[in-house]
Short mmCIF file of C-alpha atoms in Angstrom, two decimals:
data_model
loop_
_atom_site.label_atom_id
_atom_site.label_comp_id
_atom_site.label_asym_id
_atom_site.label_seq_id
_atom_site.Cartn_x
_atom_site.Cartn_y
_atom_site.Cartn_z
CA MET A 1 37.44 40.55 33.85
CA SER A 2 36.40 40.96 30.32
CA GLU A 3 37.42 37.70 28.29
CA ARG A 4 39.53 40.13 25.25
CA PHE A 5 42.53 39.59 28.61
CA SER A 6 41.51 35.93 29.15
CA ARG A 7 45.03 33.99 29.66
CA ASP A 8 43.70 31.83 28.08
CA ARG A 9 44.19 34.74 24.56
CA ASN A 10 44.23 32.70 21.24
CA ARG A 11 46.09 34.57 19.35
CA ASN A 12 44.87 35.40 15.50
CA SER A 13 40.94 34.09 17.35
CA ASP A 14 37.33 35.34 16.18
CA SER A 15 35.65 34.30 19.82
CA GLY A 16 33.05 36.12 19.70
CA ARG A 17 30.51 37.48 22.29
CA PRO A 18 26.48 37.36 21.84
CA HIS A 19 24.71 38.53 18.67
CA ARG A 20 21.57 39.72 20.58
CA GLU A 21 22.56 40.29 24.09
CA ARG A 22 18.52 38.47 26.71
CA GLY A 23 16.32 40.87 26.64
CA GLU A 24 16.66 43.48 23.54
CA ARG A 25 13.77 44.31 21.27
CA GLY A 26 14.39 46.14 18.21
CA GLY A 27 13.70 45.54 13.81
CA ARG A 28 16.56 45.00 11.66
CA ASP A 29 18.51 47.26 12.24
CA ASP A 30 19.87 45.65 15.48
CA ARG A 31 20.78 43.40 13.43
CA ARG A 32 19.04 40.61 15.52
CA GLY A 33 21.89 37.38 16.31
CA GLN A 34 24.91 39.33 14.65
CA GLY A 35 25.63 41.52 17.92
CA ARG A 36 29.07 42.52 18.87
CA ARG A 37 32.06 39.91 19.79
CA ASP A 38 35.62 40.63 21.32
CA ASP A 39 37.91 39.74 19.23
CA GLN A 40 41.59 38.19 20.42
CA GLY A 41 45.04 38.01 19.61
CA ALA A 42 47.19 40.41 18.16
CA ARG A 43 50.86 41.01 17.95
CA GLY A 44 52.60 43.93 18.77
CA GLU A 45 55.15 45.72 16.87
CA ARG A 46 58.73 47.61 19.01
CA ASP A 47 56.74 51.21 20.64
CA ARG A 48 59.15 54.12 19.04
CA TYR A 49 57.66 56.33 21.26
CA SER A 50 61.61 56.58 22.74
CA ARG A 51 61.11 58.66 19.32
CA ASP A 52 58.37 61.44 20.67
CA ASP A 53 61.62 62.16 23.71
CA ARG A 54 63.84 64.36 20.58
CA ARG A 55 64.30 67.89 21.87
CA ASP A 56 63.10 70.04 19.94
CA GLY A 57 64.14 71.60 17.05
CA GLY A 58 64.90 67.97 15.55
CA PRO A 59 68.59 66.82 15.00
CA ARG A 60 71.90 68.89 14.51
CA ALA A 61 71.32 70.34 10.84
CA GLU A 62 75.25 70.50 10.34
CA GLY A 63 76.39 66.90 12.77
CA ALA A 64 79.48 68.52 14.21
CA ARG A 65 80.12 72.35 13.56
CA ARG A 66 82.86 73.24 10.80
CA GLY A 67 84.94 75.69 10.50
CA GLU A 68 85.93 77.37 7.00
CA GLY A 69 86.25 75.62 4.00
CA GLY A 70 83.86 73.23 6.25
CA ARG A 71 86.84 71.86 7.48
CA ARG A 72 86.09 70.66 11.83
CA PRO A 73 87.48 72.89 13.71
CA GLU A 74 91.54 71.27 15.46
CA ARG A 75 90.10 70.95 19.88
CA SER A 76 92.46 68.81 21.69
CA ASP A 77 88.87 67.89 23.74
CA ARG A 78 86.41 67.42 20.71
CA ARG A 79 85.13 63.48 20.98
CA GLY A 80 84.37 61.09 18.39
CA ASP A 81 86.95 62.46 15.59
CA ARG A 82 89.69 60.85 14.22
CA ARG A 83 93.36 61.84 14.78
CA GLU A 84 95.94 61.24 12.01
CA GLY A 85 99.87 61.51 12.49
CA GLY A 86 98.34 64.26 15.25
CA ARG A 87 96.04 65.46 12.60
CA TYR A 88 91.59 66.40 12.29
CA ASP A 89 90.66 63.53 9.98
CA ASP A 90 88.79 65.35 7.10
CA ARG A 91 86.09 62.08 6.52
CA ARG A 92 83.09 62.37 7.54
CA HIS A 93 81.38 61.31 10.63
CA SER A 94 77.45 59.95 8.11
CA GLN A 95 76.07 57.79 10.66
CA ARG A 96 75.79 60.65 12.76
CA ALA A 97 72.77 62.79 12.96
CA GLY A 98 71.86 65.32 10.65
CA ALA A 99 76.32 64.37 8.38
CA GLU A 100 75.08 65.45 5.26
CA ARG A 101 74.89 61.73 2.88
CA ASP A 102 75.16 61.64 -0.93
CA GLY A 103 73.93 65.57 -1.72
CA GLN A 104 70.73 65.70 1.59
CA ARG A 105 70.63 66.05 4.60
CA ARG A 106 67.99 63.92 7.93
CA SER A 107 65.46 65.70 8.58
CA ALA A 108 63.69 65.97 11.76
CA PRO A 109 60.87 63.90 12.55
CA GLN A 110 58.59 65.78 15.16
CA ARG A 111 56.43 67.86 13.07
CA SER A 112 55.77 71.33 14.88
CA GLY A 113 53.51 71.17 18.48
CA PHE A 114 53.42 67.25 18.98
CA ARG A 115 54.82 66.36 22.30
CA GLU A 116 52.37 69.89 24.45
CA GLU A 117 49.72 67.80 21.66
CA ARG A 118 50.98 64.66 23.71
CA LEU A 119 50.63 66.39 26.89
CA ASN A 120 46.99 67.59 26.76
CA LYS A 121 46.33 64.10 25.56
CA ARG A 122 47.82 63.06 29.58
CA LEU A 123 46.17 65.38 31.08
CA SER A 124 42.46 65.27 29.87
CA GLU A 125 43.26 60.97 30.69
CA PRO A 126 40.29 59.49 32.43
CA ASP A 127 41.32 58.71 36.24
CA LEU A 128 42.47 55.32 37.00
CA PRO A 129 42.46 53.55 41.14
CA GLY A 130 44.60 53.25 43.15
CA ASP A 131 43.58 49.42 43.08
CA ILE A 132 44.51 48.37 39.85
CA ASP A 133 46.33 45.21 39.30
CA VAL A 134 49.05 45.05 35.78
CA GLU A 135 49.43 40.69 37.20
CA ASP A 136 45.86 40.83 35.95
CA LEU A 137 46.27 41.64 32.84
CA ASP A 138 46.79 39.00 29.22
CA PRO A 139 50.67 37.73 30.30
CA MET A 140 51.25 37.76 26.19
CA VAL A 141 49.87 41.16 26.24
CA ARG A 142 52.35 42.18 29.04
CA GLN A 143 55.30 40.44 26.84
CA ASP A 144 54.25 42.85 24.04
CA LEU A 145 54.43 46.18 26.88
CA LYS A 146 58.20 45.68 27.23
CA VAL A 147 59.01 47.64 24.14
CA LEU A 148 58.07 50.21 26.31
CA SER A 149 59.18 51.85 29.30
CA LYS A 150 58.70 51.02 32.89
CA ASP A 151 56.57 53.42 34.21
CA ASN A 152 54.77 53.78 30.54
CA ALA A 153 54.34 50.46 30.33
CA GLU A 154 52.35 50.21 33.32
CA ALA A 155 49.88 52.68 32.37
CA VAL A 156 49.30 51.66 29.10
CA ALA A 157 48.62 48.00 30.65
CA LYS A 158 46.16 50.04 33.34
CA HIS A 159 44.13 51.62 30.72
CA MET A 160 43.51 48.32 28.92
CA ILE A 161 42.32 46.27 32.42
CA MET A 162 39.86 49.51 32.89
CA ALA A 163 38.73 49.12 28.70
CA ALA A 164 37.61 45.93 29.29
CA THR A 165 36.32 45.23 32.53
CA LEU A 166 34.13 48.68 31.59
CA MET A 167 33.30 47.32 28.01
CA ALA A 168 30.05 46.46 28.74
CA ASP A 169 28.32 48.19 31.23
CA ASP A 170 30.41 51.54 30.68
CA PRO A 171 31.31 51.45 26.53
CA GLN A 172 32.23 55.43 26.43
CA LEU A 173 34.08 55.04 29.77
CA ALA A 174 35.99 52.63 27.88
CA LEU A 175 36.62 53.70 24.77
CA ARG A 176 38.43 57.06 26.80
CA HIS A 177 40.35 55.10 28.95
CA ALA A 178 41.60 52.61 25.51
CA ARG A 179 42.22 55.43 23.53
CA ALA A 180 44.61 56.47 26.40
CA ALA A 181 46.97 53.33 26.29
CA LYS A 182 46.47 54.22 22.77
CA ASP A 183 48.09 57.11 22.52
CA ARG A 184 50.82 56.14 24.59
CA ALA A 185 50.70 52.94 22.88
CA GLY A 186 51.06 53.55 19.17
CA ARG A 187 52.91 51.28 17.80
CA VAL A 188 51.54 48.66 20.35
CA ALA A 189 49.51 45.75 17.90
CA VAL A 190 47.71 45.11 21.05
CA ALA A 191 46.73 48.51 21.93
CA ARG A 192 45.57 49.33 18.82
CA GLU A 193 43.41 45.94 19.00
CA THR A 194 41.79 46.82 21.90
CA ASN A 195 40.57 50.63 20.30
CA GLY A 196 39.10 49.06 18.25
CA ILE A 197 37.36 46.52 20.12
CA ALA A 198 36.70 49.40 22.51
CA ALA A 199 35.12 51.33 19.10
CA TYR A 200 33.39 49.01 18.18
CA HIS A 201 30.87 48.67 21.91
CA ALA A 202 31.05 52.15 21.12
CA GLY A 203 29.00 52.28 18.30
CA GLU A 204 32.29 54.62 16.63
CA TRP A 205 32.53 51.97 12.82
CA LYS A 206 34.90 54.52 11.56
CA GLU A 207 36.90 54.28 14.52
CA ALA A 208 37.11 50.60 14.66
CA LEU A 209 37.70 50.02 11.76
CA ALA A 210 40.59 52.30 11.43
CA GLU A 211 41.73 50.95 14.88
CA LEU A 212 41.56 47.47 14.00
CA ARG A 213 43.60 47.18 9.83
CA ALA A 214 46.63 48.90 11.64
CA ALA A 215 46.93 46.61 14.76
CA ARG A 216 46.18 43.00 11.07
CA ARG A 217 48.84 45.40 9.50
CA MET A 218 51.23 45.02 12.86
CA SER A 219 50.96 41.73 13.36
CA GLY A 220 49.72 39.65 10.33
CA GLY A 221 47.30 36.87 10.45
CA PRO A 222 42.86 37.00 9.47
CA GLY A 223 41.96 37.94 12.52
CA LEU A 224 39.66 40.34 13.57
CA MET A 225 37.43 39.94 10.30
CA ALA A 226 34.35 39.23 11.66
CA VAL A 227 35.16 42.04 13.56
CA MET A 228 35.66 44.69 10.65
CA ALA A 229 33.37 42.85 8.91
CA ASP A 230 30.24 44.61 11.63
CA CYS A 231 32.37 47.54 11.42
CA GLU A 232 31.54 47.74 6.98
CA ARG A 233 27.25 46.72 8.59
CA GLY A 234 27.62 49.54 10.47
CA LEU A 235 28.67 52.14 8.38
CA GLY A 236 25.76 51.49 5.52
CA ARG A 237 28.12 49.00 2.88
CA PRO A 238 26.67 45.73 3.99
CA GLN A 239 28.02 44.87 0.25
CA LYS A 240 31.60 45.73 1.79
CA ALA A 241 31.09 43.00 4.85
CA ILE A 242 30.64 40.81 1.79
CA GLU A 243 33.98 41.14 0.38
CA LEU A 244 35.21 40.36 3.30
CA GLY A 245 33.81 37.19 3.67
CA ARG A 246 35.07 36.59 0.04
CA SER A 247 38.70 36.96 0.32
CA GLU A 248 41.26 34.72 1.04
CA GLU A 249 42.31 36.10 4.00
CA ALA A 250 38.88 33.86 4.82
CA ARG A 251 40.26 31.03 4.07
CA GLU A 252 42.58 30.64 6.83
CA LEU A 253 40.61 31.44 9.73
CA ASP A 254 39.67 28.51 11.91
CA GLU A 255 36.35 26.98 12.58
CA GLU A 256 35.09 30.11 14.35
CA GLY A 257 36.25 32.67 13.01
CA ARG A 258 34.85 31.28 9.88
CA ILE A 259 31.39 31.10 12.03
CA GLU A 260 31.67 34.35 13.16
CA LEU A 261 32.33 35.73 9.74
CA ALA A 262 29.65 33.71 8.81
CA ILE A 263 27.02 35.14 10.89
CA VAL A 264 27.68 38.67 9.74
CA VAL A 265 27.89 38.26 5.88
CA ALA A 266 24.38 36.86 6.49
CA GLY A 267 23.65 39.91 8.80
CA ALA A 268 24.85 41.83 5.32
CA ARG A 269 22.63 40.24 2.99
CA LEU A 270 19.08 41.43 5.00
CA ASP A 271 20.84 44.14 5.51
CA MET A 272 20.08 44.16 1.34
CA ASP A 273 16.77 42.87 1.31
CA GLN A 274 18.59 39.58 0.56
CA ALA A 275 17.08 36.64 2.67
CA GLU A 276 17.48 33.46 0.73
CA SER A 277 21.18 34.66 0.52
CA ALA A 278 21.79 34.67 3.85
CA VAL A 279 20.11 31.96 4.28
CA VAL A 280 23.15 29.71 2.70
CA THR A 281 25.70 31.30 3.24
CA LEU A 282 24.38 29.72 6.61
CA GLN A 283 24.05 26.68 4.90
CA ARG A 284 27.54 26.20 4.35
CA MET A 285 28.77 26.53 8.49
CA ASN A 286 27.03 23.70 8.81
CA PRO A 287 24.26 24.12 11.23
CA SER A 288 22.97 20.33 13.20
CA LEU A 289 20.78 19.96 15.06
CA THR A 290 22.23 18.46 17.12
CA SER A 291 25.75 20.48 17.80
CA THR A 292 26.27 21.60 21.27
CA GLY A 293 28.43 25.22 22.81
CA GLN A 294 28.93 28.35 22.45
CA ALA A 295 29.63 28.68 18.92
CA GLN A 296 26.64 26.60 17.53
CA ALA A 297 24.72 28.23 19.44
CA ARG A 298 24.92 31.52 17.78
CA LEU A 299 24.71 30.07 14.43
CA SER A 300 21.54 28.15 15.31
CA TYR A 301 20.45 30.92 16.72
CA ALA A 302 21.41 33.21 13.75
CA TYR A 303 19.92 30.36 11.48
CA GLY A 304 16.79 30.78 12.80
CA ASP A 305 16.97 34.46 12.32
CA ALA A 306 17.66 34.43 8.38
CA LEU A 307 14.75 31.72 7.34
CA ALA A 308 11.76 34.23 10.17
CA ALA A 309 13.35 36.70 7.58
CA ALA A 310 12.95 34.85 4.65
CA GLY A 311 9.11 33.93 5.66
CA ARG A 312 9.76 29.71 7.02
CA LYS A 313 8.56 30.26 10.06
CA ASP A 314 8.52 26.86 11.45
CA GLU A 315 12.11 25.31 10.25
CA ALA A 316 12.67 28.63 12.30
CA LYS A 317 10.91 27.95 15.36
CA GLU A 318 13.03 24.23 14.56
CA TRP A 319 16.30 26.82 15.46
CA PHE A 320 15.46 29.03 17.84
CA ALA A 321 14.57 26.09 19.77
CA HIS A 322 17.91 24.37 19.51
CA ALA A 323 19.98 27.71 20.21
CA ASP A 324 17.97 27.77 23.61
CA ALA A 325 18.79 24.85 24.18
CA ILE A 326 22.96 24.87 23.45
CA ASP A 327 23.19 28.26 24.99
CA GLU A 328 24.58 27.79 28.01
CA ASP A 329 26.20 30.67 29.05
CA GLU A 330 22.47 32.43 28.49
CA GLN A 331 22.94 35.50 26.36
CA LEU A 332 20.63 34.59 23.45
CA ASP A 333 16.59 36.16 23.14
CA ALA A 334 15.88 33.02 21.52
CA ALA A 335 13.93 31.62 23.83
CA ASP A 336 11.91 35.74 23.10
CA ARG A 337 12.25 34.76 19.66
CA LEU A 338 10.03 31.89 19.45
CA GLY A 339 7.47 34.16 21.73
CA GLU A 340 7.23 35.92 18.04
CA LEU A 341 7.25 33.66 15.92
CA GLY A 342 3.80 31.71 17.88
#
């Protein structure tokens, strides 16, 4: 199953996937060294899907119907009305649905056709295999889903599992599952985050950016910034990616998150034909030829890519060689890049 829902999920990390997977080719549009990452973590807030179950037409316009002169009819079986000395109290129950307050009435929260639209979306959801075990989902994510009804939470969990499972091999189907989860749990941050990550993998940059922004508004924190910046690049707005790298929130990222964001910002500089600026951006992350770990492998690869773009071939070869040596997960094509440089 995808790392996105691993049990060691960190709420605000920007841990990444490979920036360029082995065997992929292409020019600068491939954003070498800047590939997709599976951001982790976001907390949910309470889901209010129960509002969707309100009956058509919204709350009653008058609360409790009144007789002539605005006075309620004196009926002994009316529940909730108070009697004083055998007569009904004229005080209004201001908290009743539809009751007037300060000269205004509450309006119905449902828009026309909402129930039909929701039903149609659920009918068009992708099929779920019968052998999915919701226990495979991260316990923290399952906890977020407890604000939903039991049946709905189970369906959302299964769609999220399928989205994570299919993200690498079939990103379009993964996105359909992620959208189904979002449609069922739109007020749960982790569902919006899942939709955003799946849209990112499917190349739907605008949708990805909108969903990730929504997830961040719900959960707070500086997470997801690297993916959001890469979405800005995908939309042809590298300057926006650079601005995210300069934001106050960027300073709140952990070390790995800062590396991921710096790699994307350097890629944005390359998009703008500013190779030397890309080199400087990555130098701020203090790349080292004695470093280890997958995050450092990605940093070394991106640094080599920027050096190559700046015409500093010998230095680039040194960093590609180091990236290849410490790429324990074999996610990078550093060896191929070395071959290209001769």
